[in-house]
Coordinates of C-alpha atoms in Angstrom, one line a residue:
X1007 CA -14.8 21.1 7.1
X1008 CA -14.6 19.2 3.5
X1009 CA -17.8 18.8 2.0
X1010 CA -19.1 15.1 3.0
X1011 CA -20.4 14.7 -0.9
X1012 CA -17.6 13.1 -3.2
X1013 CA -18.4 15.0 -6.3
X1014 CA -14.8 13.5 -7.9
X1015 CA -12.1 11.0 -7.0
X1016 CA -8.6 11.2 -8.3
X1017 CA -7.5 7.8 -7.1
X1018 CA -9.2 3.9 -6.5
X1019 CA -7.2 1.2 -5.2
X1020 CA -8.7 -1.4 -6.4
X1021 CA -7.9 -4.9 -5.2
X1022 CA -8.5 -7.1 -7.7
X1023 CA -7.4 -10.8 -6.0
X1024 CA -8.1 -11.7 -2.7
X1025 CA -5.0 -14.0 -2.2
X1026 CA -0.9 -13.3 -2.0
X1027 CA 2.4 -15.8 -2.8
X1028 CA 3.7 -14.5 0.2
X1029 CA 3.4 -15.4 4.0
X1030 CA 4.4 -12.0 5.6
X1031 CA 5.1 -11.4 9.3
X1032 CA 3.2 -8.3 9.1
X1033 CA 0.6 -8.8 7.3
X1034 CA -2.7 -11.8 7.4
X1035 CA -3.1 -11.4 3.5
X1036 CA -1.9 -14.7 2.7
X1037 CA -4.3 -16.8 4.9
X1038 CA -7.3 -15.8 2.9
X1039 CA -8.2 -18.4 1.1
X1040 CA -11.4 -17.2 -0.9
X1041 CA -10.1 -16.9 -4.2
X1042 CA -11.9 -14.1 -5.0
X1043 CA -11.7 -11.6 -7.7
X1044 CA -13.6 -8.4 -9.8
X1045 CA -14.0 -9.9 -12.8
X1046 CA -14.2 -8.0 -15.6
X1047 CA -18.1 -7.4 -16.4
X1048 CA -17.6 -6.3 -12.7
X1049 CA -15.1 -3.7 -13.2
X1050 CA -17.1 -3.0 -16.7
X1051 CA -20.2 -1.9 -14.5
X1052 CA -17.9 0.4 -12.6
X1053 CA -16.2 2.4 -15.4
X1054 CA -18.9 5.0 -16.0
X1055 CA -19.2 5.9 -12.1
X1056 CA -14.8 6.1 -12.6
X1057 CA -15.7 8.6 -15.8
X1058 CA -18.3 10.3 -13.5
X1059 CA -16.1 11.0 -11.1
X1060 CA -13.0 11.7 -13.1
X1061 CA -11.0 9.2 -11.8
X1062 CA -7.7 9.5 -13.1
X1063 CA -5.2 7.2 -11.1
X1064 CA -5.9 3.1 -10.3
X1065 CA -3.3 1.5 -8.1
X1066 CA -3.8 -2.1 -7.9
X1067 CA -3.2 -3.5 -4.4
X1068 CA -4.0 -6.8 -3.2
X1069 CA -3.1 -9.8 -2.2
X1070 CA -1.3 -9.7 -5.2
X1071 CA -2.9 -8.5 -8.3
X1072 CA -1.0 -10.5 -10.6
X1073 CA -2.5 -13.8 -9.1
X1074 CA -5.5 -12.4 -10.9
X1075 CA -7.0 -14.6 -13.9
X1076 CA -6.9 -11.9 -16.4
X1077 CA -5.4 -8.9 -14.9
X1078 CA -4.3 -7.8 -17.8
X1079 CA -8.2 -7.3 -19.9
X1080 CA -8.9 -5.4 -16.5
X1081 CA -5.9 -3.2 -17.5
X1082 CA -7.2 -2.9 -21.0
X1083 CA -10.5 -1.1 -20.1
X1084 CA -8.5 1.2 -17.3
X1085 CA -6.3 2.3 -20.1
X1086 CA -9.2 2.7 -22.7
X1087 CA -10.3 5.6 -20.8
X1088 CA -6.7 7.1 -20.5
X1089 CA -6.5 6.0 -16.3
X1090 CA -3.0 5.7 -15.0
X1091 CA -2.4 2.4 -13.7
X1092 CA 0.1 1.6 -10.8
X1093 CA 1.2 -2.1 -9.5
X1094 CA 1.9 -3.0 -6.1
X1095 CA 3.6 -6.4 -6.1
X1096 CA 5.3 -9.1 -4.3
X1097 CA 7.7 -9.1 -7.5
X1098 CA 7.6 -12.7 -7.7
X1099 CA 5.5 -12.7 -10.9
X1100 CA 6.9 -10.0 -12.4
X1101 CA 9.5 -12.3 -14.6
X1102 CA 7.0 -14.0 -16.2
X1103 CA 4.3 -11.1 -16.9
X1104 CA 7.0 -8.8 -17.5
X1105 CA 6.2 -7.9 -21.2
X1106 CA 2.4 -7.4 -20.7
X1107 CA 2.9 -5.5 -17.6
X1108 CA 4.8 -3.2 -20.0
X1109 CA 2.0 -3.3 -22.6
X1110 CA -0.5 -2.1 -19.8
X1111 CA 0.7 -0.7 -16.5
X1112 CA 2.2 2.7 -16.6
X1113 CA 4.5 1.9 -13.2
X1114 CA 5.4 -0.8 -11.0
X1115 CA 5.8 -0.4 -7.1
X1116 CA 7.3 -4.0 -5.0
X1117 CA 7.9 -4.4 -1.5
X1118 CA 11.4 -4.8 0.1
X1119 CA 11.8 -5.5 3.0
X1120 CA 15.8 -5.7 3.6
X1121 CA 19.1 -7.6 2.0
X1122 CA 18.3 -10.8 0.3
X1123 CA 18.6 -12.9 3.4
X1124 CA 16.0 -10.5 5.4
X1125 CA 13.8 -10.1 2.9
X1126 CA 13.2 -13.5 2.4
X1127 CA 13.1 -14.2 6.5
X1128 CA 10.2 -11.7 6.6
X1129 CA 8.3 -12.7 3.5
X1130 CA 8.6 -16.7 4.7
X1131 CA 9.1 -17.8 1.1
X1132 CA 12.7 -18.9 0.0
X1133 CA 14.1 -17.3 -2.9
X1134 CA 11.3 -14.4 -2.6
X1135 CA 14.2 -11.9 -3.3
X1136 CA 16.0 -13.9 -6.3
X1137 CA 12.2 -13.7 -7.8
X1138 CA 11.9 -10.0 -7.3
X1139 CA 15.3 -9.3 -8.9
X1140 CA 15.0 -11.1 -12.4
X1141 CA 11.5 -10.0 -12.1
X1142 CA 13.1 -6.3 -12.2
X1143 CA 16.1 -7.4 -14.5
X1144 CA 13.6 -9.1 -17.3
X1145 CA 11.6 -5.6 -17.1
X1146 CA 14.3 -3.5 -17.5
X1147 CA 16.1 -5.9 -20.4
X1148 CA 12.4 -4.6 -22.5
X1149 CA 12.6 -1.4 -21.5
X1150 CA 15.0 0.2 -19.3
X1151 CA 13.2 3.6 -18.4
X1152 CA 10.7 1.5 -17.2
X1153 CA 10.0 3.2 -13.8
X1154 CA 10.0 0.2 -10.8
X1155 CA 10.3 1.7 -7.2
X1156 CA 10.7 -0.1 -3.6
X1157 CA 8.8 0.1 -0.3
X1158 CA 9.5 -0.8 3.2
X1159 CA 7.5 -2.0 5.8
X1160 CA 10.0 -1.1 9.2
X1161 CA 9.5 -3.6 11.6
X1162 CA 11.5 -5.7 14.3
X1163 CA 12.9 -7.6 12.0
X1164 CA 14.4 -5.5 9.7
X1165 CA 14.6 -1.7 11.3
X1166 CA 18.6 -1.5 12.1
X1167 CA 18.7 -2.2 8.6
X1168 CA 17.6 0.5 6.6
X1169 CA 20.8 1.6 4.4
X1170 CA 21.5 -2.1 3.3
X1171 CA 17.6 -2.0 2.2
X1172 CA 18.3 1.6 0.2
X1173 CA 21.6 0.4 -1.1
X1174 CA 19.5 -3.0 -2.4
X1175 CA 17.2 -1.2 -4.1
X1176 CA 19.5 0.8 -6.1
X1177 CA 21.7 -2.4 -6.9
X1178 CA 19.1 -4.2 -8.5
X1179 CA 17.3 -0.8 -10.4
X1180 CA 14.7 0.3 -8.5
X1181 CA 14.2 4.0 -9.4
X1182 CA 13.4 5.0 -5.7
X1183 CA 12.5 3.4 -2.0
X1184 CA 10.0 4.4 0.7
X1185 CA 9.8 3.4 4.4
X1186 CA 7.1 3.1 6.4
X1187 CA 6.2 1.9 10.1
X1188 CA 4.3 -2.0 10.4
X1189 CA 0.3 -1.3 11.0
X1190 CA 0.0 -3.8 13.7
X1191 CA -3.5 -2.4 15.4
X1192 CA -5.9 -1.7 12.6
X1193 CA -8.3 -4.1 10.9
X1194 CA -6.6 -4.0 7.6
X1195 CA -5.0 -6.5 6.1
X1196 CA -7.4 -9.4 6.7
X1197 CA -7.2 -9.1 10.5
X1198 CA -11.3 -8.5 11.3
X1199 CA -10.4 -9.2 15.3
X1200 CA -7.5 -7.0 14.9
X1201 CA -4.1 -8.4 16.4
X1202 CA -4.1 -9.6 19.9
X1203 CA -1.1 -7.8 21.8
X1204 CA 1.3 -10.6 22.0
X1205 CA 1.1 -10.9 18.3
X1206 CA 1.6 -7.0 17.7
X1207 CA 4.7 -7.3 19.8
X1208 CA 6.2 -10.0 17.5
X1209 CA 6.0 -7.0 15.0
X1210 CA 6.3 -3.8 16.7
X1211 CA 9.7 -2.4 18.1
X1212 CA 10.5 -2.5 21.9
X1213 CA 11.8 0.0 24.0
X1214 CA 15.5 -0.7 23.2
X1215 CA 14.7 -0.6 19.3
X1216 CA 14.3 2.9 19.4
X1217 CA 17.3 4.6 19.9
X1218 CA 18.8 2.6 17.2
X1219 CA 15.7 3.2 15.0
X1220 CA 16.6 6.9 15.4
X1221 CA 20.6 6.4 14.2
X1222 CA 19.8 4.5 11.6
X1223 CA 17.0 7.0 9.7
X1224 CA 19.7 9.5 10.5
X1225 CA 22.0 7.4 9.1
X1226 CA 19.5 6.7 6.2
X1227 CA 18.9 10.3 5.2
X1228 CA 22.8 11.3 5.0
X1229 CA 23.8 9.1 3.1
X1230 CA 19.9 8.8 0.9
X1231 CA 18.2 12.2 1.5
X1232 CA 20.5 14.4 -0.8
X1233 CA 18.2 13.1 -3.7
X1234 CA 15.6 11.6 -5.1
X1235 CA 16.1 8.2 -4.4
X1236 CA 14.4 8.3 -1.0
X1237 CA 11.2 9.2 -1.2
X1238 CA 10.5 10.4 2.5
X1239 CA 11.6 14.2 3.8
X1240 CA 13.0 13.7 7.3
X1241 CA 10.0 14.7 8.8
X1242 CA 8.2 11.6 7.4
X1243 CA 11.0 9.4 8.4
X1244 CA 10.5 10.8 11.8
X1245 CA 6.9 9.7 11.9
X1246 CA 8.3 6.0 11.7
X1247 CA 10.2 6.3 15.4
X1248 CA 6.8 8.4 16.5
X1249 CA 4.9 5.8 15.7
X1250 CA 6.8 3.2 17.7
X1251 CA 6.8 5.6 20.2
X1252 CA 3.1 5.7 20.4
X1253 CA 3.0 2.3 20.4
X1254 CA 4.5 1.9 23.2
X1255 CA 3.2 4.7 25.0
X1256 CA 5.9 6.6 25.3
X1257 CA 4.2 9.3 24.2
X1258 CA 0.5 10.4 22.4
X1259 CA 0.2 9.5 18.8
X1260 CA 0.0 12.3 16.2
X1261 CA -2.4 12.0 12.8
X1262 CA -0.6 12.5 9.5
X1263 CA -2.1 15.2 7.3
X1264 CA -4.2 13.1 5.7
X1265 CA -7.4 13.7 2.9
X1266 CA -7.8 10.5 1.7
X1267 CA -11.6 9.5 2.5
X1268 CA -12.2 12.7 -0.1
X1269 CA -9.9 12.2 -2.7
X1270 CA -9.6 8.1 -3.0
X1271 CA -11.6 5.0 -1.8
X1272 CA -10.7 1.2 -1.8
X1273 CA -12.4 -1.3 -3.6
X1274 CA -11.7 -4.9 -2.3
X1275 CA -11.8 -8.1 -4.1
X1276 CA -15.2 -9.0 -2.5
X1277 CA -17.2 -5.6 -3.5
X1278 CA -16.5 -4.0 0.0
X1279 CA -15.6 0.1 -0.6
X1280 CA -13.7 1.2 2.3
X1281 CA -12.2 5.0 2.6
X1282 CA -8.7 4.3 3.1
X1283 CA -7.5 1.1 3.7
X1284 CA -7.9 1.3 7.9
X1285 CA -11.2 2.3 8.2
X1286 CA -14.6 0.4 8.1
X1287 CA -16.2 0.2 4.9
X1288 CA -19.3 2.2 3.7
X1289 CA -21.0 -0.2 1.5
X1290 CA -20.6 -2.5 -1.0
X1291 CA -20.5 -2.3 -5.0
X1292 CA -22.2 -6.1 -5.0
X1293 CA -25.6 -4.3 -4.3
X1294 CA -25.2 -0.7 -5.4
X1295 CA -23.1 1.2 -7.4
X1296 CA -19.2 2.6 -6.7
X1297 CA -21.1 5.9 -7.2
X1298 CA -24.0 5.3 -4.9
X1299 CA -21.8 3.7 -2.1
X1300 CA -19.5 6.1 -2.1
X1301 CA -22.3 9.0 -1.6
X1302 CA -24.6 6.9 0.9
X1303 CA -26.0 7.9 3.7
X1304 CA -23.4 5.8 5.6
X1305 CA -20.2 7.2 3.7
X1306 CA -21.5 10.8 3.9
X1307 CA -22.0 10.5 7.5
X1308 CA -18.6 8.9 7.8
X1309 CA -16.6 11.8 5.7
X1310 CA -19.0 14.6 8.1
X1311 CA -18.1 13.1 10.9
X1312 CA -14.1 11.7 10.8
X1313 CA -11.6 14.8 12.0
X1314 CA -8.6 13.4 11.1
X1315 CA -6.7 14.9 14.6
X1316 CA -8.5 13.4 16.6
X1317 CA -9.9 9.9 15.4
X1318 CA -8.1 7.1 17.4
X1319 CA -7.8 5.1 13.9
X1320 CA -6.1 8.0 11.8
X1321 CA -3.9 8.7 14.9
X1322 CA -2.4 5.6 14.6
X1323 CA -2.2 5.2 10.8
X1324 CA 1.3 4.2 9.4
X1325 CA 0.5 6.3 6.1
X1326 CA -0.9 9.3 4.6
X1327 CA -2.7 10.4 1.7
X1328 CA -2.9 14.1 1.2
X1329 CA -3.2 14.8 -2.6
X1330 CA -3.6 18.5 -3.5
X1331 CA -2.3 17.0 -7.6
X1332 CA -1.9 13.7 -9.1
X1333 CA 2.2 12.9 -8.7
X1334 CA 4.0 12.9 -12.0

C-alpha cells in the first residue's frame, strides 16, 4: 500500500479561471459563471508548500486559463522557481497571447475534437477551429520548435472520425494527438449532481457505435501508431471501446493503472484541492495551506483508503496518471 503521507508532489494542475469560451457537448465548464480566479498573492502563498514538496511540473487546466486577468505574472513566479509549465487550451486565445505564452510556458496542449466542421459542431462556437489554427500558425511563425500537441475527447459525435482528427492535427502543426473516451458519469467538470442518464446518452456511444469504434482505432493505429505522433499504445486506445463497453454494460469496467492521488493534486479556481480531477476534494487552500490540505486528516484517510481496482469512481475513469518520472 502507498504511504497515505504526501512527502512530495511532482505535478499540480492548477486551474486558475473558473470560466471557458467554449460551450462543449461534453463538458458543463462553460455554464459557470463565477468569474473566479487564484490571484496572484494567492498562488504567492502557495509557492513555498510547491518548494516543500518539490513540485516540478504545473499544468494549467481550466475553464480556460488564458481568460485569466494576469496569467501570465502567475507564470512568472512558476518559472522563478525553475517549474515547468504546460497549457491546456481551447486555442482560441492563443493568436493574441501567442508571444507571451512563448516568453513563459514551456508547452502548449489544445483540444480537438475532429475536422473543422466537427470540431466546431462539438465546441458550439463558430469559427472555434479557424481560431485554434492561426492561434497555432502565429506561435509557430515566433518560434517553430515550439512544441503544441492535440487531444481528443471520443464521443458520439465525432468517434468514426478519428484519422481525419490525426490527419488535422498534423496539417495545421501539432507535434502529436491523444484520444480519450467522454467522462459522462463523474462529478467533474462542474456537474455536482452528476449527469442524469438521458443526458449521458447524448454523449456516450450506443450499442451500434461500437463495432465501428473498434475499425476505426484499428484504422487509427495503422496508419498513426508506427510513430510518435500518436500518443496512445493500442492498449490504451483499447481502453476507449472498454470504456463504452462498460457504459453500457456490456461488460465490467476495468481501472487504469493509475497513482495520481500520490504523485499530483488539483487546485481549482475557488481554493478546492481535489486528488485527481474525479474524485471529491480534501480540503480547501482558502483556510489552510496546499501543504496542510493535502496531508489532512481527510486526504490521508482518502489516499489509505482508495484501491484503485476496486473503487467504482477510478473504474470508470476515462484517464490515467501513473508517473514513475516527469515526461521529457
Amino acid at each position: 500500500m502507498l504511504n497515505s503521507l504526501v512527502r512530495s508532489l511532482p505535478v499540480v494542475i492548477l486551474s486558475p479561471h473558473s470560466r471557458c469560451n467554449c460551450r462543449c457537448v461534453m463538458c458543463d465548464i462553460w455554464k459557470d459563471s463565477s468569474s473566479a480566479e487564484i490571484g496572484v498573492d494567492e498562488l504567492k502563498r502557495h509557492l513555498e508548500d510547491f518548494e516543500r514538496l518539490s513540485v516540478q511540473w504545473v499544468v494549467l487546466s481550466g475553464g480556460e486559463p488564458l481568460m485569466h486577468s494576469d496569467l501570465f505574472r502567475l507564470c512568472a513566479l512558476l518559472r522563478q522557481r525553475s517549474i515547468r509549465i504546460t497549457l491546456l487550451s481551447t486555442g482560441l486565445l492563443l493568436e493574441r497571447n501567442a508571444a507571451a505564452i512563448l516568453d513563459s510556458i514551456d508547452d502548449v496542449i489544445v483540444s480537438l475534437d475532429g475536422p473543422p466542421a466537427i470540431h466546431d459542431r462539438i465546441r458550439r462556437v463558430h469559427g472555434a477551429f479557424a481560431l485554434l489554427q492561426r492561434g497555432v500558425e502565429a506561435i509557430h511563425r515566433l518560434r517553430p520548435e515550439f512544441p503544441i500537441s492535440g487531444r481528443s475527447t471520443v464521443q458520439r459525435q465525432n468517434y468514426f472520425c478519428l484519422r481525419q482528427t490525426a490527419a488535422t492535427a498534423k496539417q495545421i502543426g501539432l507535434q502529436s494527438i491523444s484520444f480519450l473516451a467522454a467522462d459522462v458519469t463523474s462529478t467533474a467538470f462542474n456537474r455536482p449532481q452528476g449527469w442524469i442518464p438521458k443526458r449521458q446518452d447524448e454523449v456516450a456511444l450506443t450499442q451500434s457505435d461500437i463495432e465501428p469504434l473498434e475499425q476505426e482505432i484499428e484504422r487509427l493505429i495503422g496508419e498513426f501508431g508506427a510513430t510518435e505522433f500518436l500518443r496512445e499504445s493500442p492498449e490504451k486506445l483499447a481502453r476507449i471501446v472498454l470504456h463504452y463497453r462498460a457504459h453500457l454494460n456490456v461488460c465490467e469496467p476495468v481501472s487504469p493503472r493509475c497513482n495520481a492521488p500520490w504523485v499530483s493534486a488539483v487546485i481549482e479556481s475557488d481554493g478546492a484541492v481535489r486528488p485527481c480531477f474525479f474524485h471529491k476534494p480534501v480540503g480547501n487552500v482558502k483556510s489552510r495551506s496546499f501543504f496542510e490540505v493535502l496531508n489532512s486528516p481527510e486526504a490521508q484517510d482518502f489516499r489509505q483508503r482508495l484501491d484503485v481496482a476496486t473503487n467504482p469512481i477510478c473504474r470508470r475513469c476515462v484517464c490515467s496518471l501513473n508517473l514513475e518520472s516527469l515526461p521529457q
